[in-house]
Coordinates of C-alpha atoms in Angstrom, one line a residue:
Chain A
X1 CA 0.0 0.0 0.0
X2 CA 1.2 3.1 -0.9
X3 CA 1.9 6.4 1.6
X4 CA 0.0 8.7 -1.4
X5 CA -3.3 5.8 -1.2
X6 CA -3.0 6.2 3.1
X7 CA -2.6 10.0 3.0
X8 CA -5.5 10.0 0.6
X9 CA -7.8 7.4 2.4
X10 CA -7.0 9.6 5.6
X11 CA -8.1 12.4 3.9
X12 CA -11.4 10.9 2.8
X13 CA -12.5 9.7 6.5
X14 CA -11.5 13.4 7.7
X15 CA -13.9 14.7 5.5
X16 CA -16.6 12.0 6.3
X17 CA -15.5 13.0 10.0
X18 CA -16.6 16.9 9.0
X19 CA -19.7 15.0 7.1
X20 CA -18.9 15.6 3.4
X21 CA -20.8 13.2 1.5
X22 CA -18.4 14.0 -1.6
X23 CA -15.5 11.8 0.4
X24 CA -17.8 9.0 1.1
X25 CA -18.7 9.0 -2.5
X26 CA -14.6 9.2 -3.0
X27 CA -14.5 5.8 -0.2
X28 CA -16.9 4.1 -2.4
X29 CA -15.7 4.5 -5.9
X30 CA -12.6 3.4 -4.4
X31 CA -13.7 0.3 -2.5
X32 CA -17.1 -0.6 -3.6
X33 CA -15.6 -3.4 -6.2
X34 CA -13.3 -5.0 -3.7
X35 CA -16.5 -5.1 -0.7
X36 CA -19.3 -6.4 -4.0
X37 CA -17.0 -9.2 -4.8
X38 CA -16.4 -10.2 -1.2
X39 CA -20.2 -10.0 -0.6
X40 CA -21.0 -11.7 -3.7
X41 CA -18.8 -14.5 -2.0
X42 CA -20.9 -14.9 1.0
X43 CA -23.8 -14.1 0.1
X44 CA -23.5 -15.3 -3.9
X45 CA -26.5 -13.5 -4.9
X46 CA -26.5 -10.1 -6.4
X47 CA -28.9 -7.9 -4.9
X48 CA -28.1 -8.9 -1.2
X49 CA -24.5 -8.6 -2.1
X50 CA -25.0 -5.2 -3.4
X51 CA -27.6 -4.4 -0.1
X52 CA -24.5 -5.5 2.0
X53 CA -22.0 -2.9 0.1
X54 CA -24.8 0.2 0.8
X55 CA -25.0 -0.7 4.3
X56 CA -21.3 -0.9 4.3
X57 CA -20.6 2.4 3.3
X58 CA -23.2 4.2 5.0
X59 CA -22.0 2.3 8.6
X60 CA -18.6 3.4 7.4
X61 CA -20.2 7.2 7.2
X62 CA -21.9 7.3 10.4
X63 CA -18.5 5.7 11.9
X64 CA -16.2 7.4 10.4
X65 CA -15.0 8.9 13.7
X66 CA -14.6 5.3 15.4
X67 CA -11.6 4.5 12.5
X68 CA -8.6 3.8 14.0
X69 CA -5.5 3.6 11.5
X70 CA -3.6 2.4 14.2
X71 CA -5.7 -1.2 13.8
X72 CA -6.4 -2.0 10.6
X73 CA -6.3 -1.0 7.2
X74 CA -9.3 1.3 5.5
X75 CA -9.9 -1.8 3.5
X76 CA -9.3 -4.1 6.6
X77 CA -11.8 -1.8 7.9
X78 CA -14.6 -1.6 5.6
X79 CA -14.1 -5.9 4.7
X80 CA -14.7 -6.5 8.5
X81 CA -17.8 -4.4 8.0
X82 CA -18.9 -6.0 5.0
X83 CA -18.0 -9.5 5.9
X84 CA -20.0 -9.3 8.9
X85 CA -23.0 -7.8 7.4
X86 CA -22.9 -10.7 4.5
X87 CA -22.5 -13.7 7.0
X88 CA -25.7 -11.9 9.1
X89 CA -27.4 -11.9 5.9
X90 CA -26.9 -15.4 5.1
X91 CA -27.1 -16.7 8.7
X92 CA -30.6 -15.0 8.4
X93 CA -31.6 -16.4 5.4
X94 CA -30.4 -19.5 6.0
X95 CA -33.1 -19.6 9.4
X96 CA -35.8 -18.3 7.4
X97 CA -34.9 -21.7 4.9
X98 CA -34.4 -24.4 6.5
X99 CA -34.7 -26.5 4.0
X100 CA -32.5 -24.9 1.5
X101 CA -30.0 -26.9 -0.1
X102 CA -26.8 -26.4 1.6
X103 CA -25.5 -26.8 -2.3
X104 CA -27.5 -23.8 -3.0
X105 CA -25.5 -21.5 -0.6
X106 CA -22.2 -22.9 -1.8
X107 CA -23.0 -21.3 -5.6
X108 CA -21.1 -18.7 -3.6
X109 CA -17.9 -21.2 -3.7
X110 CA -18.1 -20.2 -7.8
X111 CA -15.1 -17.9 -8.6
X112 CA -16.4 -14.4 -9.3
X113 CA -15.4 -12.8 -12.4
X114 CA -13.1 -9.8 -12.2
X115 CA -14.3 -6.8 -14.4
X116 CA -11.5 -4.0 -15.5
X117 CA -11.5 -1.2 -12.9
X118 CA -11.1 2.0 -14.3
X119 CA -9.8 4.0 -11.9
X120 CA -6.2 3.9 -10.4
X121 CA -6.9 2.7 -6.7
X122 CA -9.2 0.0 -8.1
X123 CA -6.8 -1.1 -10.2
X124 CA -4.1 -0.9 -7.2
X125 CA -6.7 -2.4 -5.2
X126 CA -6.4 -5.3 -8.2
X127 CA -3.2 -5.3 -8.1
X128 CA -3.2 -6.5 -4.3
X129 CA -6.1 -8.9 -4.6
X130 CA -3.8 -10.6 -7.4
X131 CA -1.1 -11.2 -4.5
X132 CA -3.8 -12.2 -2.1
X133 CA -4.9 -15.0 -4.7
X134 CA -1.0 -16.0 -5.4
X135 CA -0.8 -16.5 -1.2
X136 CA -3.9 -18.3 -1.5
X137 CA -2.6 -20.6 -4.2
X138 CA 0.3 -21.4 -2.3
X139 CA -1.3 -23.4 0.5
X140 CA -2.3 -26.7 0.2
X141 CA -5.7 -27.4 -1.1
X142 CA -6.8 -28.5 2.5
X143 CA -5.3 -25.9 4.3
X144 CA -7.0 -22.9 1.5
X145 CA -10.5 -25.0 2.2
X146 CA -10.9 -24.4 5.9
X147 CA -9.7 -20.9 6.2
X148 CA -12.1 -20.0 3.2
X149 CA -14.6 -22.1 4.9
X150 CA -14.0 -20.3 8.0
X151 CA -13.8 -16.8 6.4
X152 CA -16.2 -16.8 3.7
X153 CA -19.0 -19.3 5.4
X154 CA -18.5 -18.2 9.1
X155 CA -18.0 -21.4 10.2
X156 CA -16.0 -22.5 13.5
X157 CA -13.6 -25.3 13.6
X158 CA -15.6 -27.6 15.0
X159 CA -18.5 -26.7 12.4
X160 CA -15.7 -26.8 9.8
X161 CA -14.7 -30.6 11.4
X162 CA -17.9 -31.5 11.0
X163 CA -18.9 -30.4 7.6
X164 CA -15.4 -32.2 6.2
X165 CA -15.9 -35.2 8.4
X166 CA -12.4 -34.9 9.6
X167 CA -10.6 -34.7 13.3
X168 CA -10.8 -30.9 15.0
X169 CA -7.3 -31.1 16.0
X170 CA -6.2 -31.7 12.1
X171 CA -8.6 -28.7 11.5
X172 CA -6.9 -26.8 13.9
X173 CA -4.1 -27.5 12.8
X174 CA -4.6 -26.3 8.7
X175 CA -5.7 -23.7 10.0
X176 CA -3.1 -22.2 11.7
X177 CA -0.6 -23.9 9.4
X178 CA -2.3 -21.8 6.6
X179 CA -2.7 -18.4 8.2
X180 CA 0.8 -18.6 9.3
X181 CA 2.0 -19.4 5.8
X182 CA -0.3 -16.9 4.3
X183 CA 0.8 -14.0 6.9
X184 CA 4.4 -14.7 5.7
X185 CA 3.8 -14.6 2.0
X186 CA 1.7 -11.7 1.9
X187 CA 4.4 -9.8 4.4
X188 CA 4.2 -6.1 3.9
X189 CA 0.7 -6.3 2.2
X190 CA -1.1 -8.2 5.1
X191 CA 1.0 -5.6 8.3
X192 CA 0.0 -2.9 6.1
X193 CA 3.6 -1.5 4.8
X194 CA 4.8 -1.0 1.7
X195 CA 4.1 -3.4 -1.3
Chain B
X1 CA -13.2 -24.7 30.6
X2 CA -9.7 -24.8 31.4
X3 CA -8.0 -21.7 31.1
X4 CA -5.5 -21.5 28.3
X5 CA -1.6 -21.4 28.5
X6 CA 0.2 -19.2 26.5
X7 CA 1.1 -22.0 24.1
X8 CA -2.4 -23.2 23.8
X9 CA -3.5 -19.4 23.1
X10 CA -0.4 -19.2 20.8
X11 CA -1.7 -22.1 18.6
X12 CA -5.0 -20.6 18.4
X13 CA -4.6 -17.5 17.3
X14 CA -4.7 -17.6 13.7
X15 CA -8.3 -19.4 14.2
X16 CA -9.5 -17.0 16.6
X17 CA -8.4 -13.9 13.6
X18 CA -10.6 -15.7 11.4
X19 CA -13.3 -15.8 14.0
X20 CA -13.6 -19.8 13.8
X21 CA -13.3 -20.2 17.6
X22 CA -16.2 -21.6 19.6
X23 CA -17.7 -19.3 22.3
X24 CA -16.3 -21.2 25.0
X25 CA -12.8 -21.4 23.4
X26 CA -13.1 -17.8 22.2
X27 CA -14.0 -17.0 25.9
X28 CA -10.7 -18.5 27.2
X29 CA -8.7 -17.0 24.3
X30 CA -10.1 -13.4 25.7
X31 CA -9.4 -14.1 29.0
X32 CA -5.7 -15.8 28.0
X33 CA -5.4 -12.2 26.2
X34 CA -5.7 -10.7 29.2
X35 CA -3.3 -12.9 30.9
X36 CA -0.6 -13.1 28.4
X37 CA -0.4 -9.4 26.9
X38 CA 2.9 -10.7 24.8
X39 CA 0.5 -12.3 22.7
X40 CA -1.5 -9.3 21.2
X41 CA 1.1 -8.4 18.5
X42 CA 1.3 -12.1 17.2
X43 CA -2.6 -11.9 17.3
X44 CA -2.7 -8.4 15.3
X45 CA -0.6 -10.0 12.6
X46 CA -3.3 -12.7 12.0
X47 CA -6.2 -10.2 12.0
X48 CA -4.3 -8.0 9.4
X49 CA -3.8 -11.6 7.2
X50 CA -7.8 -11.8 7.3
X51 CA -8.1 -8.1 6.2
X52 CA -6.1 -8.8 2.8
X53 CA -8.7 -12.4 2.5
X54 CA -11.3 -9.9 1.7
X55 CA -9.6 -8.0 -0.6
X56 CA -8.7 -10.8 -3.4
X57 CA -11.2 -10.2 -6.0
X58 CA -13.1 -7.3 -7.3
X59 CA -16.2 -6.9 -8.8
X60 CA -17.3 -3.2 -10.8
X61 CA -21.0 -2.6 -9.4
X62 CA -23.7 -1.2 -11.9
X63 CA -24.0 2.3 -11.7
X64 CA -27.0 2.3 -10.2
X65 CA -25.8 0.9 -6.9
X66 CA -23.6 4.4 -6.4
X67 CA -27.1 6.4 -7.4
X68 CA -28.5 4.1 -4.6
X69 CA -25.6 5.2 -2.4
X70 CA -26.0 8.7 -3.0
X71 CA -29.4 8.6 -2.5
X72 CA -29.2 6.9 0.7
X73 CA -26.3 9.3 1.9
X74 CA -28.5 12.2 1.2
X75 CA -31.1 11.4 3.0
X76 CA -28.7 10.3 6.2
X77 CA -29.5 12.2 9.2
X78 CA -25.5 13.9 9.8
X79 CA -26.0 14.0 13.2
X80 CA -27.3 10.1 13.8
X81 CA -25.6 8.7 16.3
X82 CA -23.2 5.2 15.3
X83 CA -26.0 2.5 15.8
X84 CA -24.4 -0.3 18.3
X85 CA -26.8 -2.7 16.2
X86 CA -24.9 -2.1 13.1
X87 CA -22.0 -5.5 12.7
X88 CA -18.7 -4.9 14.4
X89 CA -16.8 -2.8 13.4
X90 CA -13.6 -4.6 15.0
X91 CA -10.4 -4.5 13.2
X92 CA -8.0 -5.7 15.6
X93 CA -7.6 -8.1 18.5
X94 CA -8.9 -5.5 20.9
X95 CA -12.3 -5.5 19.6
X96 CA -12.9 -9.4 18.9
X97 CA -15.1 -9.8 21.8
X98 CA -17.6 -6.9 20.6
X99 CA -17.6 -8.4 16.9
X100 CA -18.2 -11.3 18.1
X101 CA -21.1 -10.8 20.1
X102 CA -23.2 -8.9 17.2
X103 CA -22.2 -11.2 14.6
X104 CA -23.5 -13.9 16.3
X105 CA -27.3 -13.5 16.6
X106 CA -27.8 -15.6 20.3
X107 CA -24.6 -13.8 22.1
X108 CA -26.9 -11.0 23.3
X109 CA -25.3 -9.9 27.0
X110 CA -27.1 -11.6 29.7
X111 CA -29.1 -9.3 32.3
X112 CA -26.6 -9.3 35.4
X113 CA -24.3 -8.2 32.9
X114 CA -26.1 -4.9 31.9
X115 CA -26.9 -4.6 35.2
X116 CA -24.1 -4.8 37.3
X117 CA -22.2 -2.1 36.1
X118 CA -25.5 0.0 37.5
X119 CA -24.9 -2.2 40.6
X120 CA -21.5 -1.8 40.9
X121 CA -22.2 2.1 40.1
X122 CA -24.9 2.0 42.9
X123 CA -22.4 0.3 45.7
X124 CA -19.8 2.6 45.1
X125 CA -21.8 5.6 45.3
X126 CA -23.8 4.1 48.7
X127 CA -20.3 3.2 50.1
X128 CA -19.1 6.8 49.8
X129 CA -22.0 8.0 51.4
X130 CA -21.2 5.6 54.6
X131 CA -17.7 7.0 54.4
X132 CA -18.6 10.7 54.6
X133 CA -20.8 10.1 57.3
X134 CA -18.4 7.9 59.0
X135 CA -15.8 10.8 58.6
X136 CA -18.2 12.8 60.0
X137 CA -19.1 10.8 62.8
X138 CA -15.3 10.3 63.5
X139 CA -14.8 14.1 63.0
X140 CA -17.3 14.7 65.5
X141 CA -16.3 12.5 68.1
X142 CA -12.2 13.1 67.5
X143 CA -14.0 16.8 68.4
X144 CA -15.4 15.8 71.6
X145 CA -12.6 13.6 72.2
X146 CA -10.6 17.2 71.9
X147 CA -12.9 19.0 74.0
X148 CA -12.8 16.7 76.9
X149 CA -9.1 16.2 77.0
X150 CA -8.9 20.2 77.0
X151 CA -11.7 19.9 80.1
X152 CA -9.3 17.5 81.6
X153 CA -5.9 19.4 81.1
X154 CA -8.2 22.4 82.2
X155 CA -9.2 20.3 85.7
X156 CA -5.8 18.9 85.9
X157 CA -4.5 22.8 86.1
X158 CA -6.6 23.8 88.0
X159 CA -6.3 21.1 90.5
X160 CA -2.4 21.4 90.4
X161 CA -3.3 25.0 91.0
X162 CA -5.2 24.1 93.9
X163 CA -2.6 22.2 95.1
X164 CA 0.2 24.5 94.3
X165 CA -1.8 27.1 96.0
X166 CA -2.2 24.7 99.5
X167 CA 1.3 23.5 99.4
X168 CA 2.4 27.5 99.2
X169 CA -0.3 27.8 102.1
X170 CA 1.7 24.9 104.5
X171 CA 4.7 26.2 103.5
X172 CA 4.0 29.5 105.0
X173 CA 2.1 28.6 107.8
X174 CA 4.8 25.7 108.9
X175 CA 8.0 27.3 107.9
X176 CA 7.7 30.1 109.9
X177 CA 8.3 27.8 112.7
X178 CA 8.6 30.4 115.8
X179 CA 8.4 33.2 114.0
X180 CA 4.1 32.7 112.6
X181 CA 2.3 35.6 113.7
X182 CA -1.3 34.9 113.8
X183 CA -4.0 37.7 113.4
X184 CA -7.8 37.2 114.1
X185 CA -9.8 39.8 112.9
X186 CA -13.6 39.9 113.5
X187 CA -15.5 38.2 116.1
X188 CA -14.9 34.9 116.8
X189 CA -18.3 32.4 115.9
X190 CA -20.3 35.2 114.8
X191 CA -21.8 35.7 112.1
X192 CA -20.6 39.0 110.2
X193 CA -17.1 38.4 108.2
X194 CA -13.8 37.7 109.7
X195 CA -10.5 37.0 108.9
X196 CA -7.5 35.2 109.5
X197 CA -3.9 36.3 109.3
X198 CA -1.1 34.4 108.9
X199 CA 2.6 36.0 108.7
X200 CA 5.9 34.2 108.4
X201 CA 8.4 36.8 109.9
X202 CA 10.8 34.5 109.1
X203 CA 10.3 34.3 104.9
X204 CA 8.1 37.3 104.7
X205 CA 5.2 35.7 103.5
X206 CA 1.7 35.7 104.7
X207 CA -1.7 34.4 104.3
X208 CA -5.1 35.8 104.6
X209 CA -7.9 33.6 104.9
X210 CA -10.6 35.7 104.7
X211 CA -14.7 34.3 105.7
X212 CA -18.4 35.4 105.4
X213 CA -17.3 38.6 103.5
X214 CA -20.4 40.8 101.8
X215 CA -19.6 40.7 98.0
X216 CA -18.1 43.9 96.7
X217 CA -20.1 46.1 94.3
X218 CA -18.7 46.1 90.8
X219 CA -15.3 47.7 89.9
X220 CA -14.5 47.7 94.2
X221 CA -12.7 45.2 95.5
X222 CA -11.1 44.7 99.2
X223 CA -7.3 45.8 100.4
X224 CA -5.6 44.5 103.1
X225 CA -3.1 47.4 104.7
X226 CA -0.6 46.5 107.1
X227 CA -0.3 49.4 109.9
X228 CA 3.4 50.4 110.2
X229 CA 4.4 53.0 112.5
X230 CA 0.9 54.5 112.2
X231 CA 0.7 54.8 108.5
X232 CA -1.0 52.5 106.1
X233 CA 1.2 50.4 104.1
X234 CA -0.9 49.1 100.9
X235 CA -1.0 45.4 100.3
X236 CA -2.9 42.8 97.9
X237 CA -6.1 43.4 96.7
X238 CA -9.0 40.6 96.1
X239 CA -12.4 39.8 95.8
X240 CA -14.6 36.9 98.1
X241 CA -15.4 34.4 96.2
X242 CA -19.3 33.3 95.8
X243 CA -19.6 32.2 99.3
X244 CA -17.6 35.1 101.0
X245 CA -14.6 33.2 101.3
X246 CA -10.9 33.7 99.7
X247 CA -7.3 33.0 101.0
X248 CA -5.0 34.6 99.7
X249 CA -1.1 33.2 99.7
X250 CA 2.1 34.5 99.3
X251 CA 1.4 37.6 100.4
X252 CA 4.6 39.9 100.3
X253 CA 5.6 41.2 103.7
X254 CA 8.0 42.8 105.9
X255 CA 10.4 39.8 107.5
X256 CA 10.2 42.0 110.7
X257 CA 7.7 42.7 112.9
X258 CA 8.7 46.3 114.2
X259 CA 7.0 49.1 113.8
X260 CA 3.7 47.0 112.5
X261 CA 1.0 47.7 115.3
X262 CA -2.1 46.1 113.1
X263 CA -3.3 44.8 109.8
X264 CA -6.8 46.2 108.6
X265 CA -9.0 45.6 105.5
X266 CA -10.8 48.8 103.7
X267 CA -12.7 48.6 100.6
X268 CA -11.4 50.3 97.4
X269 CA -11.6 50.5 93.9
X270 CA -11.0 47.1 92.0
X271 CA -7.1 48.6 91.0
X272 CA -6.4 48.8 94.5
X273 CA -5.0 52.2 96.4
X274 CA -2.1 54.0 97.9
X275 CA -3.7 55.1 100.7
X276 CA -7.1 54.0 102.3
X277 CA -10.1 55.6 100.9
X278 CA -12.7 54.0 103.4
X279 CA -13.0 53.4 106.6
X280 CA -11.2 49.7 107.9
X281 CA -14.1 47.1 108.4
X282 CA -11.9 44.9 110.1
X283 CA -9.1 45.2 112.1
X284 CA -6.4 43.1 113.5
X285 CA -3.6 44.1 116.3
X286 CA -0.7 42.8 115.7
X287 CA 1.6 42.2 118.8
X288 CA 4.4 39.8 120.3
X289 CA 1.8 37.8 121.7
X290 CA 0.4 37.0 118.8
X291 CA 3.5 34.9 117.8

């Protein structure tokens, strides 16, 4: 990440601080692709994914003030936001169907396609995914199934154990042989230094 | 559960970044956290690794969807407070307990929980209450405490007076040995005033004990003269007390006897005079026989 994309993502959440709607119009044209494909993940259908981005950025405006750059990234940020709002939505939906075909939810599982941002941070923001996905596709099959499991389904180990049919202390153990291998690949990118 | 150690927290970190703990393991985690502070940079490292999961892919929106946004940004009340019902908006290990509890729907806080921070409010607040008073209460009776040692150093003077004042008396009366004059004045058994004399030749000291004496009308007071070759020679002055009594002790005199014929008591003003300015009420002769 860049010090010109921080100084300008500061910028933006001062202004959304002082309640200029033109910055949080600035946030969203610069994050909205990255939070609609990570809500299309979970929730894997279009209009609650998009619902999930709107609420997004307009918990991001009333909260602008609670940011903390210390803690997390602006993207790290607004994806904690929107995961949790997506995995709500399908916890939800999944008690108002109990019978739905657990198959059904995992049409989310399909790979997204990636449209051609237009504007620099998006493609930056491209850029960075593309690492992301080369971490990802260094792990071992196994080891890339639970943590997506875990981080795109909400699941907990145990639920993960379950749904694999395999022993929680081997899930455990991918687990935290894949996040370890994943926080030292992606290095810089992941502590939020240069790239 | 059994509380984590640091290596069992250590190994589960990763899993509780990703939020795949369950609640009672994510409880011990929180409360190993606490325990084991060293652990909180390993953990931030993990949570950071789960930010950059959601940024892999990107998808353009329609435009409509920033219309949408616009729309619903314009219509935002500005000064709406951050709703607590909104999802977490935890970004680091600090706030895992908070995103925890909205993301999952049943993790609502119990009642004693909401409550005993009113409780513990409530305790505090009755607790200073019983303090002030109990300082006031202690102030009171440290106070009192105060006041009655000051009555008792006040008794304790004055009886040490007392007996400074009765010791100076026997010292008079039995040093003088040979040499105590005695003077009666006033009729013996009767019932108007009289008085006693007592002079040590020897030390020049004397003492009047004085009885049944009218009270003096204000700013008056009595003299006691001793009569030296027919003059007045002044002397102390005093005032009865309640009952008409005094003695008086250490009274400065002459450590001879010659020339002195009598002593005599006149009322004068309360500063006392050089020479009598009434008439003596009582009278005493003063002669070798009264040694």
């Amino acid at each position: 990440m860049t010090d010109l994309r921080t100084a300008r993502e500061g910028a933006l959440l001062e202004g959304m601080r002082r309640g200029e709607q033109e910055a949080a119009a600035a946030l969203y044209d610069m994050y909205s692709p990255m939070l609609l494909a990570l809500a299309l993940r979970i929730c894997g259908q279009q209009p609650d994914a998009e619902e999930v981005v709107l609420d997004t950025f307009m918990q991001a405006w009333r909260d602008a003030h609670r940011y903390d750059a210390s803690r997390a990234t602006v993207a790290g940020w607004l994806t904690t936001i929107a995961r949790s709002r997506a995995l709500d939505l399908v916890r939800a939906r999944v008690r108002r169907q109990h019978a739905t075909d657990a198959a059904q939810l995992r049409q989310v599982d399909e790979p997204m396609i990636t449209s051609t941002p237009l504007a620099d941070s998006v493609l930056e923001h491209a850029e960075e995914g593309a690492a992301v996905r080369r971490a990802m596709a260094q792990l071992s099959d196994k080891q890339r199934c639970v943590i997506e499991m875990a981080f795109y389904e909400g699941l907990t180990h145990a639920e993960i154990a379950t749904r694999l049919m395999e022993p929680l202390g081997t899930i455990k153990t991918r687990i935290r042989l894949g996040m370890m291998r994943l926080r030292d690949t992606l290095g810089p990118l992941a502590l939020g230094g240069q790239s | 559960m059994t509380p984590f150690t640091i290596d069992d927290a250590r190994a589960l970190l990763p899993a509780f970044a990703l939020d795949a703990l369950d609640p009672p393991e994510r409880q011990a985690m929180l409360d190993a956290l606490q325990r084991f502070p060293e652990l909180h940079a390993e953990l931030d490292t993990f949570v950071k690794t789960v930010h950059t999961l959601g940024t892999s892919e990107t998808v353009m929106p329609a435009p409509g969807l920033r219309d949408r946004f616009l729309q619903r940004l314009a219509t935002a009340d500005p000064d709406a407070p951050p709703t607590d019902a909104a999802p977490a908006m935890a970004a680091s290990s600090g706030d895992r307990l908070q995103h925890r509890s909205t993301h999952r729907p049943s993790a609502r806080r119990p009642l004693w929980r909401r409550v005993a921070p009113l409780l513990v409010t409530a305790a505090l607040a009755a607790t200073v209450v019983v303090l002030v008073r109990s300082q006031a209460s202690l102030r009171n009776e440290l106070d009192a405490a105060r006041l009655a040692y000051t009555k008792g150093q006040s008794t304790i003077a004055e009886r040490d007076q007392a007996l400074a004042e009765k010791e100076a008396v026997l010292r008079t009366l039995l040093g003088g040995g040979d040499a105590l004059l005695v003077v009666n004045m006033g009729v013996p058994n009767a019932t108007g005033p009289g008085m006693q004399f007592f002079w040590n030749v020897k030390d020049g000291r004397g003492v009047l004990h004085a009885f049944r004496l009218p009270q003096t009308a204000q700013g008056r007071a009595y003299q006691l003269w001793l009569i030296r070759d027919g003059q007045p020679v002044p002397s102390r002055v005093f005032t009865p007390d309640g009952d008409g009594s005094t003695t008086l002790f250490d009274i400065e005199l002459p450590q001879s006897t010659t020339g002195v014929t009598a002593v005599a008591v006149t009322e004068e003003p309360a500063g006392g005079s050089k020479l009598p300015t009434t008439q003596p009420f009582l009278v005493g002769t003063v002669s070798t026989r009264s040694q």
